[in-house]
């Protein structure tokens, strides 16, 4: 309710500035109308950019290479908005005839769209204007479920019920206009009374109600499409408040623009590219901390001391029960193709910032059983150091992890050890099976 209260306070501030200078008011409403036309159509898949929409409506310039239908959608929507603005001034009541007339202005004339028959075959569907739907227009959700709107048979009765509900609400002394407008939008969408254009019609009707109460129109921005549809889905689950709050938040923004215009201040918003940058920066915040470490003698040594050495010592301990069965057994390091069989802790003496690879080499050679003599087991665990991260993989290129310069945790180390031990056991079992 916080946003509703804020919207009411801002409306009081706006009312105190009325009457607004005619030139200023026209400038404000032109901005709202251009934004409204662009965003409401773009939400439904229209391909015209904001600049192309503006050029079409202000100068009659069509966009080269864009579908004629997209131009008709924008001009039809603009005619519908202008008609509604006149209806607000003329104090015309909201009725079913009003809604059908609005829909006729919006879509202009009947047309055909691609459709699918109930048995899955492609077909064409005629879209009528100004009359309720003639066939079901249910939609498939992201989960594959069907969301059912009103059937064509039930639509006239449900629209009659909607208008009765609206008239009952509007007759109340303490009607909450923001709640009324938002809930009317949602109830209308739930019926989906027309073959096409329901979303655009719902947003125009919502704004008609708001403007009747002295509020500016709400513009649902195309870049906020996911949030808009998210709160509509929440309303489907019974959480209408989330949708009302969303409308109230956007209304607050419209009120702030109108107040700025009424004061003679700039009503221009940040350029689209600035909005995209801000949005991307916000999204980047959810992708982990900033990378602060890179390859150096210090970071290589840290990974060696706290990951590689720990891994080597644990692996040696796990393989210890097998040592008595082999004539030769070694775990040593190969650093950039040079072998170092010194005690493991001495290896850092040979590190430089240029080192590309540390290979932990496991060599258990010649099992000391007569019938199995010649069986050996070899495995390499390779740490490959790059500029900003390192990878851990086996000699057969099976990759375990790619990490920034942070150490593996105990469970990650144990997973590698388990895999190497399983490799050894599987190889030995296969040899035993062949000998039998």
Coordinates of N, CA and C in Angstrom, one line a residue, residues 133-280:
X133 N -15.0 -12.6 -29.0 CA -14.3 -13.7 -29.7 C -15.3 -14.8 -30.2
X134 N -14.9 -15.4 -31.3 CA -15.7 -16.5 -31.9 C -15.1 -17.8 -31.6
X135 N -13.9 -17.9 -31.1 CA -13.3 -19.2 -30.9 C -12.4 -19.0 -29.6
X136 N -12.1 -20.2 -29.0 CA -11.3 -20.1 -27.7 C -9.9 -19.4 -28.0
X137 N -9.4 -18.7 -27.0 CA -8.1 -18.1 -27.1 C -7.2 -18.4 -25.9
X138 N -7.3 -19.6 -25.4 CA -6.5 -20.1 -24.3 C -5.1 -20.1 -24.7
X139 N -4.2 -20.0 -23.7 CA -2.7 -19.9 -23.9 C -2.0 -21.0 -23.2
X140 N -0.9 -21.4 -23.8 CA 0.0 -22.4 -23.2 C 1.0 -21.7 -22.3
X141 N 1.2 -22.1 -21.1 CA 2.1 -21.4 -20.2 C 3.5 -22.0 -20.4
X142 N 4.5 -21.4 -19.7 CA 5.9 -21.9 -19.8 C 6.1 -23.3 -19.4
X143 N 5.2 -23.8 -18.5 CA 5.3 -25.2 -18.0 C 4.6 -26.2 -18.9
X144 N 4.0 -25.7 -20.0 CA 3.3 -26.6 -20.9 C 1.8 -26.7 -20.5
X145 N 1.4 -26.1 -19.4 CA 0.0 -26.2 -19.0 C -0.8 -25.2 -19.8
X146 N -2.1 -25.4 -19.9 CA -3.0 -24.5 -20.6 C -3.7 -23.6 -19.6
X147 N -3.6 -22.3 -19.8 CA -4.3 -21.3 -19.0 C -5.6 -20.9 -19.7
X148 N -6.7 -21.2 -19.1 CA -8.0 -21.0 -19.7 C -8.7 -19.7 -19.4
X149 N -8.9 -18.9 -20.5 CA -9.7 -17.7 -20.4 C -11.2 -18.1 -20.6
X150 N -12.1 -17.1 -20.5 CA -13.5 -17.4 -20.7 C -13.8 -18.0 -22.1
X151 N -14.7 -18.9 -22.2 CA -15.1 -19.5 -23.5 C -15.8 -18.4 -24.3
X152 N -15.9 -18.6 -25.6 CA -16.7 -17.7 -26.4 C -18.2 -17.6 -25.9
X153 N -18.7 -18.8 -25.5 CA -20.1 -18.9 -25.1 C -20.3 -18.1 -23.8
X154 N -19.3 -18.1 -22.9 CA -19.4 -17.4 -21.6 C -19.0 -16.0 -21.6
X155 N -18.4 -15.5 -22.6 CA -17.8 -14.2 -22.7 C -18.9 -13.1 -22.5
X156 N -20.0 -13.1 -23.2 CA -21.0 -12.0 -23.1 C -21.5 -11.9 -21.6
X157 N -21.7 -13.0 -21.0 CA -22.2 -12.9 -19.6 C -21.1 -12.4 -18.7
X158 N -19.9 -12.9 -18.9 CA -18.8 -12.4 -18.0 C -18.5 -10.9 -18.2
X159 N -18.6 -10.5 -19.4 CA -18.4 -9.0 -19.7 C -19.5 -8.2 -19.0
X160 N -20.7 -8.7 -19.0 CA -21.8 -8.1 -18.4 C -21.6 -8.0 -16.8
X161 N -21.1 -9.1 -16.3 CA -20.8 -9.2 -14.9 C -19.7 -8.2 -14.5
X162 N -18.7 -8.1 -15.4 CA -17.5 -7.2 -15.2 C -18.0 -5.7 -15.1
X163 N -18.9 -5.4 -16.0 CA -19.5 -4.0 -16.0 C -20.3 -3.7 -14.8
X164 N -21.1 -4.7 -14.4 CA -21.9 -4.6 -13.2 C -21.0 -4.4 -11.9
X165 N -19.9 -5.2 -11.9 CA -18.9 -5.0 -10.8 C -18.3 -3.6 -10.8
X166 N -17.9 -3.1 -12.0 CA -17.3 -1.8 -12.1 C -18.3 -0.7 -11.7
X167 N -19.6 -0.8 -12.1 CA -20.6 0.2 -11.8 C -20.9 0.2 -10.3
X168 N -20.8 -1.0 -9.7 CA -21.0 -1.1 -8.2 C -19.9 -0.4 -7.5
X169 N -18.7 -0.6 -8.0 CA -17.5 0.0 -7.3 C -17.5 1.5 -7.5
X170 N -17.8 2.0 -8.7 CA -17.7 3.4 -9.0 C -18.7 4.2 -8.2
X171 N -19.8 3.5 -7.8 CA -20.9 4.2 -7.1 C -20.5 4.3 -5.6
X172 N -19.5 3.7 -5.2 CA -19.1 3.8 -3.7 C -18.5 5.1 -3.5
X173 N -18.8 5.6 -2.3 CA -18.2 7.0 -1.9 C -16.7 6.9 -1.8
X174 N -16.2 5.9 -1.2 CA -14.7 5.8 -0.9 C -14.0 4.8 -1.9
X175 N -14.3 4.9 -3.2 CA -13.7 4.0 -4.1 C -12.2 4.4 -4.3
X176 N -11.4 3.4 -4.2 CA -9.9 3.5 -4.4 C -9.6 3.4 -5.9
X177 N -9.4 4.5 -6.5 CA -9.3 4.6 -8.0 C -8.2 3.7 -8.5
X178 N -7.0 3.7 -7.9 CA -5.9 3.0 -8.3 C -6.2 1.5 -8.3
X179 N -6.7 1.0 -7.2 CA -7.1 -0.4 -7.0 C -8.2 -0.7 -8.0
X180 N -9.1 0.1 -8.2 CA -10.2 -0.1 -9.2 C -9.7 -0.3 -10.6
X181 N -8.8 0.6 -11.0 CA -8.2 0.6 -12.4 C -7.4 -0.7 -12.6
X182 N -6.5 -1.0 -11.6 CA -5.7 -2.2 -11.7 C -6.5 -3.5 -11.7
X183 N -7.5 -3.6 -10.8 CA -8.3 -4.8 -10.8 C -9.2 -4.9 -12.0
X184 N -9.6 -3.8 -12.6 CA -10.4 -3.9 -13.8 C -9.5 -4.5 -14.9
X185 N -8.3 -4.0 -15.0 CA -7.3 -4.5 -16.0 C -7.2 -6.0 -15.9
X186 N -7.0 -6.5 -14.6 CA -6.8 -7.9 -14.4 C -8.1 -8.7 -14.8
X187 N -9.2 -8.3 -14.3 CA -10.5 -9.0 -14.6 C -10.7 -9.1 -16.1
X188 N -10.4 -8.0 -16.8 CA -10.6 -7.9 -18.2 C -9.7 -9.0 -18.9
X189 N -8.5 -9.0 -18.5 CA -7.5 -10.0 -19.1 C -7.9 -11.4 -18.8
X190 N -8.5 -11.6 -17.6 CA -9.0 -13.0 -17.3 C -10.1 -13.5 -18.2
X191 N -10.9 -12.5 -18.7 CA -11.9 -12.9 -19.7 C -11.3 -13.0 -21.1
X192 N -10.4 -12.1 -21.4 CA -9.8 -12.1 -22.8 C -11.0 -12.1 -23.8
X193 N -11.8 -11.1 -23.8 CA -13.1 -11.1 -24.6 C -12.9 -11.1 -26.1
X194 N -11.8 -10.6 -26.6 CA -11.6 -10.4 -28.1 C -10.6 -11.5 -28.7
X195 N -10.7 -11.6 -30.0 CA -9.8 -12.6 -30.6 C -8.4 -12.1 -30.6
X196 N -8.1 -10.8 -30.5 CA -6.8 -10.2 -30.5 C -6.9 -8.8 -29.9
X197 N -5.8 -8.3 -29.4 CA -5.7 -6.9 -28.9 C -6.2 -6.8 -27.5
X198 N -6.3 -7.9 -26.7 CA -6.8 -7.8 -25.3 C -5.8 -7.1 -24.4
X199 N -4.5 -7.3 -24.5 CA -3.6 -6.6 -23.7 C -3.6 -5.1 -23.9
X200 N -3.5 -4.7 -25.1 CA -3.6 -3.2 -25.4 C -4.9 -2.6 -25.0
X201 N -6.0 -3.3 -25.2 CA -7.3 -2.8 -24.8 C -7.4 -2.7 -23.3
X202 N -6.8 -3.7 -22.5 CA -6.9 -3.6 -21.1 C -6.1 -2.5 -20.5
X203 N -4.9 -2.2 -21.1 CA -4.1 -1.1 -20.6 C -4.7 0.3 -20.9
X204 N -5.4 0.4 -22.1 CA -6.1 1.6 -22.4 C -7.3 1.8 -21.4
X205 N -8.1 0.8 -21.2 CA -9.2 0.9 -20.3 C -8.7 1.2 -18.8
X206 N -7.6 0.6 -18.4 CA -7.1 1.0 -17.1 C -6.7 2.4 -17.0
X207 N -6.1 2.9 -18.1 CA -5.7 4.4 -18.1 C -6.9 5.3 -18.2
X208 N -8.0 4.9 -18.9 CA -9.2 5.6 -19.0 C -9.7 5.9 -17.6
X209 N -9.8 4.8 -16.8 CA -10.3 4.9 -15.4 C -9.4 5.8 -14.6
X210 N -8.1 5.6 -14.7 CA -7.2 6.5 -13.9 C -7.3 8.0 -14.3
X211 N -7.4 8.2 -15.6 CA -7.6 9.6 -16.1 C -8.9 10.2 -15.7
X212 N -9.9 9.4 -15.6 CA -11.2 9.9 -15.1 C -11.1 10.4 -13.6
X213 N -10.2 9.9 -12.9 CA -10.0 10.3 -11.5 C -8.9 11.3 -11.4
X214 N -8.4 11.8 -12.5 CA -7.4 12.9 -12.5 C -6.0 12.5 -12.5
X215 N -5.7 11.2 -12.7 CA -4.3 10.7 -12.7 C -3.8 10.7 -14.2
X216 N -2.5 10.7 -14.3 CA -1.9 10.5 -15.7 C -2.0 9.0 -16.0
X217 N -1.7 8.7 -17.3 CA -1.7 7.3 -17.7 C -0.5 6.5 -17.2
X218 N -0.7 5.2 -16.9 CA 0.5 4.4 -16.6 C 1.1 3.8 -17.8
X219 N 2.4 3.9 -18.0 CA 3.1 3.3 -19.1 C 3.9 2.1 -18.6
X220 N 3.5 0.9 -19.1 CA 4.2 -0.3 -18.8 C 5.3 -0.4 -19.8
X221 N 6.6 -0.3 -19.4 CA 7.7 -0.2 -20.3 C 8.0 -1.6 -20.9
X222 N 8.4 -1.6 -22.1 CA 8.8 -2.9 -22.8 C 10.0 -3.6 -22.1
X223 N 10.9 -2.8 -21.6 CA 12.1 -3.4 -20.9 C 11.7 -4.0 -19.6
X224 N 10.5 -3.7 -19.1 CA 10.0 -4.2 -17.8 C 8.9 -5.3 -18.1
X225 N 8.9 -5.9 -19.3 CA 7.9 -6.8 -19.7 C 7.8 -8.0 -18.8
X226 N 9.0 -8.6 -18.4 CA 9.0 -9.8 -17.5 C 8.3 -9.5 -16.2
X227 N 8.6 -8.4 -15.6 CA 8.0 -8.0 -14.3 C 6.5 -7.9 -14.4
X228 N 6.0 -7.2 -15.5 CA 4.6 -7.0 -15.8 C 3.9 -8.4 -15.9
X229 N 4.4 -9.3 -16.7 CA 3.8 -10.6 -16.8 C 3.9 -11.4 -15.6
X230 N 5.0 -11.2 -14.8 CA 5.2 -11.9 -13.6 C 4.1 -11.6 -12.6
X231 N 3.8 -10.3 -12.4 CA 2.8 -9.9 -11.4 C 1.4 -10.3 -11.9
X232 N 1.2 -10.4 -13.2 CA -0.1 -10.9 -13.7 C -0.3 -12.3 -13.4
X233 N 0.9 -13.1 -13.5 CA 0.8 -14.5 -13.1 C 0.6 -14.7 -11.6
X234 N 1.1 -13.8 -10.8 CA 0.9 -13.9 -9.4 C -0.6 -13.6 -9.1
X235 N -1.2 -12.7 -9.8 CA -2.6 -12.4 -9.7 C -3.4 -13.7 -10.0
X236 N -3.0 -14.5 -11.0 CA -3.7 -15.7 -11.3 C -3.7 -16.7 -10.1
X237 N -2.7 -16.6 -9.2 CA -2.6 -17.5 -8.1 C -3.3 -16.9 -6.9
X238 N -4.0 -15.7 -7.0 CA -4.7 -15.1 -5.9 C -4.0 -13.9 -5.3
X239 N -2.8 -13.6 -5.8 CA -2.0 -12.5 -5.2 C -2.2 -11.3 -6.0
X240 N -3.4 -10.7 -6.0 CA -3.7 -9.5 -6.8 C -2.9 -8.3 -6.3
X241 N -2.6 -8.3 -5.0 CA -1.9 -7.1 -4.4 C -0.6 -6.8 -5.1
X242 N 0.1 -7.9 -5.5 CA 1.4 -7.7 -6.2 C 1.2 -6.9 -7.5
X243 N 0.1 -7.2 -8.2 CA -0.2 -6.5 -9.5 C -0.6 -5.1 -9.2
X244 N -1.4 -4.8 -8.2 CA -1.8 -3.5 -7.8 C -0.6 -2.6 -7.5
X245 N 0.3 -3.2 -6.7 CA 1.5 -2.5 -6.3 C 2.3 -2.1 -7.5
X246 N 2.4 -3.0 -8.4 CA 3.2 -2.8 -9.6 C 2.6 -1.6 -10.4
X247 N 1.3 -1.6 -10.6 CA 0.6 -0.5 -11.3 C 0.9 0.8 -10.5
X248 N 0.8 0.8 -9.2 CA 0.9 2.0 -8.4 C 2.4 2.5 -8.5
X249 N 3.4 1.6 -8.6 CA 4.8 2.0 -8.7 C 4.9 2.8 -10.1
X250 N 4.3 2.3 -11.1 CA 4.5 2.9 -12.4 C 3.7 4.2 -12.5
X251 N 2.6 4.3 -11.7 CA 1.8 5.5 -11.7 C 2.6 6.6 -11.0
X252 N 3.3 6.2 -9.9 CA 4.2 7.2 -9.2 C 5.1 7.8 -10.2
X253 N 5.7 7.0 -11.1 CA 6.7 7.5 -12.1 C 6.0 8.5 -13.0
X254 N 4.8 8.2 -13.5 CA 4.0 9.1 -14.4 C 3.7 10.4 -13.7
X255 N 3.3 10.3 -12.4 CA 3.0 11.5 -11.6 C 4.2 12.4 -11.5
X256 N 5.4 11.8 -11.3 CA 6.6 12.6 -11.1 C 6.9 13.3 -12.4
X257 N 6.7 12.6 -13.6 CA 6.9 13.3 -14.9 C 5.9 14.5 -15.0
X258 N 4.7 14.2 -14.7 CA 3.7 15.3 -14.9 C 3.9 16.5 -14.0
X259 N 4.3 16.2 -12.8 CA 4.6 17.3 -11.8 C 5.8 18.1 -12.3
X260 N 6.8 17.4 -12.8 CA 8.0 18.1 -13.4 C 7.6 19.0 -14.6
X261 N 6.7 18.5 -15.4 CA 6.3 19.2 -16.6 C 5.4 20.4 -16.2
X262 N 4.6 20.2 -15.2 CA 3.7 21.3 -14.7 C 4.5 22.4 -14.1
X263 N 5.7 22.1 -13.6 CA 6.6 23.1 -13.0 C 7.5 23.8 -14.1
X264 N 7.4 23.3 -15.3 CA 8.2 23.8 -16.4 C 9.6 23.2 -16.4
X265 N 9.8 22.1 -15.7 CA 11.0 21.4 -15.7 C 11.1 20.4 -16.8
X266 N 12.3 19.8 -17.0 CA 12.5 18.8 -18.1 C 11.7 17.5 -17.8
X267 N 11.1 17.0 -18.8 CA 10.4 15.7 -18.6 C 11.0 14.6 -19.4
X268 N 12.2 14.9 -20.0 CA 13.0 13.9 -20.7 C 13.5 12.9 -19.7
X269 N 13.5 11.6 -20.1 CA 14.0 10.5 -19.3 C 15.4 10.1 -19.9
X270 N 16.2 9.4 -19.1 CA 17.5 9.0 -19.6 C 17.4 8.3 -21.0
X271 N 18.4 8.4 -21.8 CA 18.4 7.8 -23.1 C 18.3 6.3 -22.9
X272 N 17.7 5.6 -23.9 CA 17.6 4.2 -23.9 C 18.9 3.4 -23.6
X273 N 20.0 3.9 -24.2 CA 21.3 3.2 -23.9 C 21.7 3.3 -22.5
X274 N 21.4 4.5 -21.8 CA 21.7 4.6 -20.4 C 20.9 3.6 -19.6
X275 N 19.6 3.4 -20.0 CA 18.7 2.5 -19.3 C 19.3 1.1 -19.4
X276 N 19.8 0.7 -20.6 CA 20.3 -0.6 -20.9 C 21.5 -0.8 -20.0
X277 N 22.4 0.2 -20.0 CA 23.6 0.1 -19.2 C 23.3 -0.1 -17.7
X278 N 22.4 0.7 -17.2 CA 22.0 0.5 -15.8 C 21.4 -0.8 -15.5
X279 N 20.6 -1.3 -16.4 CA 20.0 -2.6 -16.2 C 21.0 -3.8 -16.3
X280 N 22.0 -3.7 -17.2 CA 23.0 -4.7 -17.3 C 23.9 -4.7 -16.1

